Short mmCIF file of C-alpha atoms in Angstrom, two decimals:
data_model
loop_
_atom_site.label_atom_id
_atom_site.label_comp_id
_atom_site.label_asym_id
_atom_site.label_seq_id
_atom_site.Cartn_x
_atom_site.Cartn_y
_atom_site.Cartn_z
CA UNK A 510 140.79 171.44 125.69
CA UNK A 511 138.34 171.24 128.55
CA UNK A 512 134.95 173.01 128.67
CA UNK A 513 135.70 176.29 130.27
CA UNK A 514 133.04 178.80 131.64
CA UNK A 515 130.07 178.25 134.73
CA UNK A 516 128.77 174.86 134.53
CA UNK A 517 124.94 176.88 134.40
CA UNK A 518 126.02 177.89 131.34
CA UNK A 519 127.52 174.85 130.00
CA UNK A 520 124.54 172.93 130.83
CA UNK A 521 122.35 175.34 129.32
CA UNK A 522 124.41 175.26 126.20
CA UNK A 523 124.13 171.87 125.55
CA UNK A 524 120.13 172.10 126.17
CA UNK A 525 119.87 174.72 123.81
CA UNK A 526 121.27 172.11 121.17
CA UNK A 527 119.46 169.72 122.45
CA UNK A 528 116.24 172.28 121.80
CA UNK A 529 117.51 172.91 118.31
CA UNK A 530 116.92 169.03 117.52
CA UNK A 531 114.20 168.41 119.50
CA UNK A 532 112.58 171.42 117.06
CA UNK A 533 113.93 169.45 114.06
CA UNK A 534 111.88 166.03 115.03
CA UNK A 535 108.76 167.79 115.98
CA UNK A 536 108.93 170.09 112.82
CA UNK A 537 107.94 173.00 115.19
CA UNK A 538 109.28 176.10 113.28
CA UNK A 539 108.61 178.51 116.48
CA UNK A 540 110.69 176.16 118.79
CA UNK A 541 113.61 176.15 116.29
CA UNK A 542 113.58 179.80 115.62
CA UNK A 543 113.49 180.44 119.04
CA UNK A 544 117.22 179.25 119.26
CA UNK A 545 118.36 182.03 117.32
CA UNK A 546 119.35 185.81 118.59
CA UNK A 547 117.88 188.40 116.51
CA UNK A 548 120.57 189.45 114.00
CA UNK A 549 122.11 185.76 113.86
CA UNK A 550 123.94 184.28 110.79
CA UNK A 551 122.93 180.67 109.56
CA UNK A 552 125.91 179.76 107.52
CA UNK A 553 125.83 176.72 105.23
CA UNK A 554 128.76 176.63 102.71
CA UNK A 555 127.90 173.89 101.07
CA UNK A 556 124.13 175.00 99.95
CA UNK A 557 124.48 177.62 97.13
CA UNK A 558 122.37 180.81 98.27
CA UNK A 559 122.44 179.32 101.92
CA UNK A 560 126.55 180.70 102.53
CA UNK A 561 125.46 183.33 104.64
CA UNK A 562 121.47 183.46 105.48
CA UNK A 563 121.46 186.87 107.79
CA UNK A 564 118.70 187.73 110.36
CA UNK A 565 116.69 185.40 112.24
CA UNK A 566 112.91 185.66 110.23
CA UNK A 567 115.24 184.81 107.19
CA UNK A 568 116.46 182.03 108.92
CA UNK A 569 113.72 180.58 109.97
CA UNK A 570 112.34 180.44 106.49
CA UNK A 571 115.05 178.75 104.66
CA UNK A 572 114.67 176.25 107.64
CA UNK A 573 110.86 175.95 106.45
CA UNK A 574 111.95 175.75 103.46
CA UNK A 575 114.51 172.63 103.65
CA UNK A 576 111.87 171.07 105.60
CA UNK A 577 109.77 170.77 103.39
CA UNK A 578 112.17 168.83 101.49
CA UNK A 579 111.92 166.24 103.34
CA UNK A 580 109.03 164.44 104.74
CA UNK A 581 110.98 162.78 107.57
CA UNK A 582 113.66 163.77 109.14
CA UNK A 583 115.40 163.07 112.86
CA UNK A 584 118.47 165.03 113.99
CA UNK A 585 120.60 163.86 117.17
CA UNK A 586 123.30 166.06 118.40
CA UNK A 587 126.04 165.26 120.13
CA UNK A 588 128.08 167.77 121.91
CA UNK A 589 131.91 168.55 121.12
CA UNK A 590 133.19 171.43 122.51
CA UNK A 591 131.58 174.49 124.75
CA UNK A 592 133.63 177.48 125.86
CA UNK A 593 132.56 180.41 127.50
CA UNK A 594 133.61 183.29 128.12
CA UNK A 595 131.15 185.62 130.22
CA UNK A 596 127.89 186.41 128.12
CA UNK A 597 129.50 184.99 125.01
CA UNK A 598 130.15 181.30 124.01
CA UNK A 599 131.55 179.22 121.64
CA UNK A 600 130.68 175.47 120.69
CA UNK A 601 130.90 173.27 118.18
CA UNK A 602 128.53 170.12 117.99
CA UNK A 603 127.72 167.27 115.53
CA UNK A 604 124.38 166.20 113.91
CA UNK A 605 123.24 162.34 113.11
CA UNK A 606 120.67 162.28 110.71
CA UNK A 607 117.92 160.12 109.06
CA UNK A 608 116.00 161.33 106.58
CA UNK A 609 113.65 160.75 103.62
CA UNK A 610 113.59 162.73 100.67
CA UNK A 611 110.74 163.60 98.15
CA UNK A 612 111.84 161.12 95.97
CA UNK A 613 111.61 158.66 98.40
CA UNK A 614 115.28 157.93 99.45
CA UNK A 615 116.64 157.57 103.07
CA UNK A 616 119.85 159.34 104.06
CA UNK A 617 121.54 159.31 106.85
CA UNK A 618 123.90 162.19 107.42
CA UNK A 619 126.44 163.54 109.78
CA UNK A 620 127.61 167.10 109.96
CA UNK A 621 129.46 169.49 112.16
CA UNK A 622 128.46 172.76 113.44
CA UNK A 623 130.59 175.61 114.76
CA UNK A 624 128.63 178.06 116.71
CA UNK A 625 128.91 181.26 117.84
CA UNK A 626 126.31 182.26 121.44
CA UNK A 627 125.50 185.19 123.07
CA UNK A 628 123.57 185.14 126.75
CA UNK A 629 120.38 187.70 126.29
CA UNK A 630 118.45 188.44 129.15
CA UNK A 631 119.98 185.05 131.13
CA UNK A 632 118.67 182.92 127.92
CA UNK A 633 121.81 181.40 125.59
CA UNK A 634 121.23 181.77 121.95
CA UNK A 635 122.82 180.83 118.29
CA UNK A 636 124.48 184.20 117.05
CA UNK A 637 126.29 182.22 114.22
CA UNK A 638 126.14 178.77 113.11
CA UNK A 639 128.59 177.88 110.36
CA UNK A 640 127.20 174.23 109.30
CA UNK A 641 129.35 171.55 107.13
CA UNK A 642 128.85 168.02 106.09
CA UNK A 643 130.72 165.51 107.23
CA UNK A 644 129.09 162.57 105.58
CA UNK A 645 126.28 160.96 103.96
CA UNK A 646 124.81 163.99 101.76
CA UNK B 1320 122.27 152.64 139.86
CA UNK B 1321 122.21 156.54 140.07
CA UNK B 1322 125.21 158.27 139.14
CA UNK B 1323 127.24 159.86 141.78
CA UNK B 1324 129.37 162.48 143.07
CA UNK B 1325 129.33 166.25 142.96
CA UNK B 1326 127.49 167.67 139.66
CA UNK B 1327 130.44 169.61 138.75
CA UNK B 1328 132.69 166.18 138.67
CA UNK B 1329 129.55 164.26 136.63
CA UNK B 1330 129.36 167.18 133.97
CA UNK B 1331 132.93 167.22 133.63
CA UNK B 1332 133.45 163.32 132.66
CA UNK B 1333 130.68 163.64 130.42
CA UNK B 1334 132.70 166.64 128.74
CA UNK B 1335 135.69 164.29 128.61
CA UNK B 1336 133.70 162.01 127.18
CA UNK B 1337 132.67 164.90 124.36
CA UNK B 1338 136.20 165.91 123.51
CA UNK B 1339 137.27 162.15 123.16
CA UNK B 1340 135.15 161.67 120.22
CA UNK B 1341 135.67 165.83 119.34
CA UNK B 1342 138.83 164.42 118.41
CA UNK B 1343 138.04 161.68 116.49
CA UNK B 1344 136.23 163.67 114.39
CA UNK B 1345 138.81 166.41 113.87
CA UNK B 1346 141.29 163.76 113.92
CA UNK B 1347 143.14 165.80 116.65
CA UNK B 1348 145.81 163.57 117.99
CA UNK B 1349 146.82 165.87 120.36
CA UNK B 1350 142.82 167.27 121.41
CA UNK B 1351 142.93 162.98 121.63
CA UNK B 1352 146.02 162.50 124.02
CA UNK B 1353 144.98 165.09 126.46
CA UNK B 1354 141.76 163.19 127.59
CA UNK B 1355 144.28 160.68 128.61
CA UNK B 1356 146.49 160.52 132.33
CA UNK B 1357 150.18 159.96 132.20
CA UNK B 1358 150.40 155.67 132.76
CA UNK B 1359 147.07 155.02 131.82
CA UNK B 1360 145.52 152.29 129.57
CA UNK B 1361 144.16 151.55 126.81
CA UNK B 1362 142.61 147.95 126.65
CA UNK B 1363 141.71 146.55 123.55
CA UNK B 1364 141.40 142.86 123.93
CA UNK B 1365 139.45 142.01 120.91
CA UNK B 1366 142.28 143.37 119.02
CA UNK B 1367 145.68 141.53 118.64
CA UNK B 1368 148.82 143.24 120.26
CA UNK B 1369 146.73 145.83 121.47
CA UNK B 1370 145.31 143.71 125.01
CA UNK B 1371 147.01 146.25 127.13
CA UNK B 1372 148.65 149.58 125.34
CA UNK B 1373 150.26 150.99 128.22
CA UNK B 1374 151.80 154.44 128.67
CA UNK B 1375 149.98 157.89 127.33
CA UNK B 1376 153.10 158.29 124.09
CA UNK B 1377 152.45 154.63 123.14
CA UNK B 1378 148.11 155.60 123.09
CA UNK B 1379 148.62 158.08 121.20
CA UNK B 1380 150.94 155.88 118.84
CA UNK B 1381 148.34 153.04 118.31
CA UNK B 1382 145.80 155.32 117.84
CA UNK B 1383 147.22 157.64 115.20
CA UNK B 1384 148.30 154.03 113.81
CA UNK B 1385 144.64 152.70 113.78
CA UNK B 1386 143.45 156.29 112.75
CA UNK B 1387 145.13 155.90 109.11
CA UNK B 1388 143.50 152.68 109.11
CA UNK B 1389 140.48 154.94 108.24
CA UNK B 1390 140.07 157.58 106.03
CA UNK B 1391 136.69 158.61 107.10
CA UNK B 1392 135.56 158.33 110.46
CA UNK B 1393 132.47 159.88 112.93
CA UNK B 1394 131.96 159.36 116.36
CA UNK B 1395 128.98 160.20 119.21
CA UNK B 1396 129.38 158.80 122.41
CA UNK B 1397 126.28 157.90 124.90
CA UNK B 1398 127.37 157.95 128.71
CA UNK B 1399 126.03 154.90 130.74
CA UNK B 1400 127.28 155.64 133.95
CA UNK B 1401 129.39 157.47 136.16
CA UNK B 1402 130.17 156.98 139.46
CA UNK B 1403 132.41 159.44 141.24
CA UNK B 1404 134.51 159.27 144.22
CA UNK B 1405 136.81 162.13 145.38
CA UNK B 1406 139.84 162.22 142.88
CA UNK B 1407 138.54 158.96 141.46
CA UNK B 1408 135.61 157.59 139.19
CA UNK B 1409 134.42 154.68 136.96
CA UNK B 1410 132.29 155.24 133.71
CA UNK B 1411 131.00 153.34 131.01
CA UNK B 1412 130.34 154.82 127.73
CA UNK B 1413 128.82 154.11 124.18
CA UNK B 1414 130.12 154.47 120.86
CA UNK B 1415 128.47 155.00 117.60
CA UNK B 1416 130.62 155.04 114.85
CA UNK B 1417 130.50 155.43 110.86
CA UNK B 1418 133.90 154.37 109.01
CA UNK B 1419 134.76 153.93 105.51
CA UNK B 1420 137.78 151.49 105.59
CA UNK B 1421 140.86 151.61 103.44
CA UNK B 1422 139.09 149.24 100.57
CA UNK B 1423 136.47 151.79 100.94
CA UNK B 1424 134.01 149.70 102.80
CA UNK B 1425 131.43 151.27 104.86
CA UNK B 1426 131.08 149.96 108.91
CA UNK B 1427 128.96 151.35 111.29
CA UNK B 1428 130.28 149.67 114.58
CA UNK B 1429 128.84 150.13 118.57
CA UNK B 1430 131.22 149.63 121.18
CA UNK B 1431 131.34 149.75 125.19
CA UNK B 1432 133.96 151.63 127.12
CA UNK B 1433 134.24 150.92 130.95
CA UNK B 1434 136.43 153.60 132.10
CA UNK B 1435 138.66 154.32 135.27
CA UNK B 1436 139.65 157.96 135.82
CA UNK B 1437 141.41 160.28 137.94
CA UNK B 1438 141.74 164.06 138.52
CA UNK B 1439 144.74 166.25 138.33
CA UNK B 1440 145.13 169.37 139.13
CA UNK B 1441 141.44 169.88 138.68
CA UNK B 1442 140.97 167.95 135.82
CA UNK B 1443 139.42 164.63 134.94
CA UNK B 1444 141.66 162.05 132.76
CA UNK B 1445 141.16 158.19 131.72
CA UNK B 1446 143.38 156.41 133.46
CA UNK B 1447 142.29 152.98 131.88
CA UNK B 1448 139.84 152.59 129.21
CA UNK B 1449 138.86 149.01 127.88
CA UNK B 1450 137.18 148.35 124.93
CA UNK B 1451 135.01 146.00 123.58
CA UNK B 1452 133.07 145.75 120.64
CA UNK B 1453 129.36 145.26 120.63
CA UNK B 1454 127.95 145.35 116.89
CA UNK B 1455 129.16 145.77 113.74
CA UNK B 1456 132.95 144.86 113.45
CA UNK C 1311 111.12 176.47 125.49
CA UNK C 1312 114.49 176.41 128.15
CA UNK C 1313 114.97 173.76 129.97
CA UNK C 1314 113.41 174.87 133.68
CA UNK C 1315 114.40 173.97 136.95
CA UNK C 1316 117.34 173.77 139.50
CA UNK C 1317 120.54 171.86 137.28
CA UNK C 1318 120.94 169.15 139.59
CA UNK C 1319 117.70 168.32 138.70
CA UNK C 1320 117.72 169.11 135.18
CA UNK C 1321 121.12 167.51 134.89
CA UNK C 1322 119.39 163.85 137.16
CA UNK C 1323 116.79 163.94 134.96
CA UNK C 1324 119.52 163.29 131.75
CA UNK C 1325 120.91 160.62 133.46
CA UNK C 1326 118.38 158.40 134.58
CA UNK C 1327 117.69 158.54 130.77
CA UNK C 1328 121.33 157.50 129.96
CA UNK C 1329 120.67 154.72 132.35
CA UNK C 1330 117.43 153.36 130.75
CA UNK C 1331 119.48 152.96 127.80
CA UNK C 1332 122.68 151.52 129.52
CA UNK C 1333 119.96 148.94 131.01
CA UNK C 1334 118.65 148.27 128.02
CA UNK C 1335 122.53 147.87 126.42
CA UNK C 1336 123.58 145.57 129.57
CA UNK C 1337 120.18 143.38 129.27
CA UNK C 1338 120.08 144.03 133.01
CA UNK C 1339 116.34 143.90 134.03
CA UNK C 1340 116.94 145.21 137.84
CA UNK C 1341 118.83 148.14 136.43
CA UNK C 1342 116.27 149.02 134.35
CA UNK C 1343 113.70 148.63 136.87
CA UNK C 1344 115.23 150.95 139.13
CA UNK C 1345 114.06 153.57 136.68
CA UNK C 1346 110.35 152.94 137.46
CA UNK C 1347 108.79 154.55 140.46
CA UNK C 1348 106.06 152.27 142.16
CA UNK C 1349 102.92 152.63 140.58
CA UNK C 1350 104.30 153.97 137.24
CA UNK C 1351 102.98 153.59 133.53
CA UNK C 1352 104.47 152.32 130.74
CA UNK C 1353 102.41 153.05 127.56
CA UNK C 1354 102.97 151.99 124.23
CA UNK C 1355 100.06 152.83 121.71
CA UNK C 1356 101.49 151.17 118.67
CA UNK C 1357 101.88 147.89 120.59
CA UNK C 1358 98.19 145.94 120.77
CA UNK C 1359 98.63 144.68 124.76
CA UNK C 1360 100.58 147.33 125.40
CA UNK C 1361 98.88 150.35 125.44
CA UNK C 1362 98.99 150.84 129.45
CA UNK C 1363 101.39 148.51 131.05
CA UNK C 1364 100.29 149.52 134.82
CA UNK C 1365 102.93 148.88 137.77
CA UNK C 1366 106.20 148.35 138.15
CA UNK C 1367 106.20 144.78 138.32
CA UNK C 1368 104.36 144.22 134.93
CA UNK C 1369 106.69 147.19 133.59
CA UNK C 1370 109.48 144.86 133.99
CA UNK C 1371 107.95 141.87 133.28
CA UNK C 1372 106.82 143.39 129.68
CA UNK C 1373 110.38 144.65 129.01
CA UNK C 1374 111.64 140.89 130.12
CA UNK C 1375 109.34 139.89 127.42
CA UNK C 1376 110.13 142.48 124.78
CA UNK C 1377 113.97 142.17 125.03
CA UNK C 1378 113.63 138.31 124.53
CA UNK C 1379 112.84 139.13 120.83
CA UNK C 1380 115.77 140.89 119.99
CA UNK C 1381 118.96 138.80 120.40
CA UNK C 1382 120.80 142.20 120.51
CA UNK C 1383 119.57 145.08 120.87
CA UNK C 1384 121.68 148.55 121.03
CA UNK C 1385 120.25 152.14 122.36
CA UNK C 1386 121.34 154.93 122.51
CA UNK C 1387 118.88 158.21 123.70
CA UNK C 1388 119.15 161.91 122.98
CA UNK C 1389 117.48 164.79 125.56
CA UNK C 1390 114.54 166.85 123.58
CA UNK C 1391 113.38 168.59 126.36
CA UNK C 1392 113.19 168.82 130.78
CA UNK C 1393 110.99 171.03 132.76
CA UNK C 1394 110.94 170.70 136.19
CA UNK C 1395 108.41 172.15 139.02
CA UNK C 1396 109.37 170.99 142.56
CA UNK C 1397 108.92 167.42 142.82
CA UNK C 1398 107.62 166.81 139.40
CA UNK C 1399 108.76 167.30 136.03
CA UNK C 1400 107.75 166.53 132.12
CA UNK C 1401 110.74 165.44 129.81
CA UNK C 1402 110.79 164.84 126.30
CA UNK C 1403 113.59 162.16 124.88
CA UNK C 1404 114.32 160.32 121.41
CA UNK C 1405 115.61 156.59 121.31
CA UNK C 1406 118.26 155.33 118.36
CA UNK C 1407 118.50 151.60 118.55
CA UNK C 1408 120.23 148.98 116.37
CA UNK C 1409 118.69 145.46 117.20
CA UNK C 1410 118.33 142.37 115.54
CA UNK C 1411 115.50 140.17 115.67
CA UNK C 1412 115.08 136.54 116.17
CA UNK C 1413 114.71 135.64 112.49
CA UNK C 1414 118.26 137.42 112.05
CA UNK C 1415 116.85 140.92 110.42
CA UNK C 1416 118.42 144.03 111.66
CA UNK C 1417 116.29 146.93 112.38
CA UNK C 1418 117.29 150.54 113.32
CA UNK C 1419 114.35 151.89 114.74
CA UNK C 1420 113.51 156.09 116.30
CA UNK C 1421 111.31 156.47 118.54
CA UNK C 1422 110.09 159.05 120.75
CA UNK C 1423 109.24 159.23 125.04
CA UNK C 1424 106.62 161.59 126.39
CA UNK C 1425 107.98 161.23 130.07
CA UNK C 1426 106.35 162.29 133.38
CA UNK C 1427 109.05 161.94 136.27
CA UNK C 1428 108.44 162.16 140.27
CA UNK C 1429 111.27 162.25 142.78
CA UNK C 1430 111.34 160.04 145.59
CA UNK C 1431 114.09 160.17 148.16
CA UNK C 1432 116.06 162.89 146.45
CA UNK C 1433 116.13 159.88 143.05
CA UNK C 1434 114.52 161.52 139.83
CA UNK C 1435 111.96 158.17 138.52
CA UNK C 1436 109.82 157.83 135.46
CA UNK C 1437 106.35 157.78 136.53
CA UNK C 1438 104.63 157.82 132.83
CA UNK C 1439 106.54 157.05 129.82
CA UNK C 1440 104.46 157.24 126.62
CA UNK C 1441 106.45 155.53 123.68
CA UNK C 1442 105.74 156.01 120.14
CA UNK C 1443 107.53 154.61 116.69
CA UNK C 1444 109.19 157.50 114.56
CA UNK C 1445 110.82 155.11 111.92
CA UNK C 1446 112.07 151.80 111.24
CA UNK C 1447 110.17 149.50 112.79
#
């Protein structure tokens, strides 16, 4: 199905994924919280005690948290699917990974997000990111 | 060269562009035949029998075909180009790919799309898309 | 931070990046030229020689010399960040290349752009592009 919604917004969708990985390779924990809408959902099935990580200073500190599991790491997106519908949005979006662990080993991942946006105060925002691997991890 | 044409027509190919490999990934045979125009083409000549797949049923046949051929499979797409003019434009697109094969090999392939489109009723659809492989198959 | 400034420059800005790359994928030096305002800078710390390439000309002339090292070469590039003031703007971007050199070793190299653009003539041109190794190479 074709994008639907202003192309503003579209564009400024896929920016605000493009933020969220531009936070990952500079490690800047303000920039990647600043993503989120207050009362968001980080949702990561896979990652026992990480199904359903609720409110956005709770987010941000699992996310300082896997960090610091790995001493590198590089995220690419790449876009799949943005629909909006007035001050709401959904998307869904794919990450490319590299990454070194503690223990010294590279991985390269791929996963899939489905997303959930809301528009607050003309700024687009994660309200619910549902994350699963694809690959790799 | 810079791209061309109206923004709304450049954002729009790139989102077709998206949703092609969308449906890769969700291995979405139909998400996958709607990028394509009734009597377009799909131009494989590196591959044997498939030099000119003509005909939007008979895409969607070979590719479902070389689909199976593949029980895992990721896609991203980088856009090279885009040139638009009125109700017609050329492209050329990237593709990064990570397979596992039916003997369970791993490939990680690049390939080059130069693409012909056309829009109907609004909407932009490959018309002819040839492939050719750059790396890694 | 949001991306800043009117889309049809934010949305320029993203593709004279996909065209660096395409350049750099068609091994066509007058393409990627075309990127370069006069006058521009082309800085790569890591790279003894290299850490100010001044002027066009010798821009080109490096990257004539760089590419002849790497029988094949393969980038792609992902969007970190765009702000745009007027004429001017800053950009952030992330390079993903698969190349191989001329002893036959394959490399997959990250890297990262600090970019300062200017447009000229309505055309969005890098006039600073600071280049630094993130991994694999």
């Amino acid at each position: 199905m074709a994008f639907s919604g202003p192309i503003e917004d579209r564009l400024a969708i896929r920016e605000l994924m493009d933020i969220y990985a531009d936070a990952v390779n500079q490690r800047d924990a303000e920039l990647w919280g600043s993503t989120w809408a207050e009362g968001s959902s980080w949702k990561l099935p896979v990652i026992p005690g990480m199904e359903n990580v609720a409110g956005k200073e709770n987010i941000v500190a699992a996310w300082n948290a896997g960090m610091a599991m790995f001493p590198f790491i590089f995220m690419s997106i790449s876009v799949g699917d943005i629909q909006v519908d007035g001050d709401t949005a959904t998307a869904r979006a794919y990450t490319t990974e590299v990454g070194i662990t503690l223990d010294g080993t590279e991985i390269r991942p791929r996963g899939q997000y489905d997303d959930k946006l809301i528009k607050v105060d003309g700024e687009w925002l994660f309200i619910e990111r549902i994350f699963n691997s694809l690959y790799g991890e």
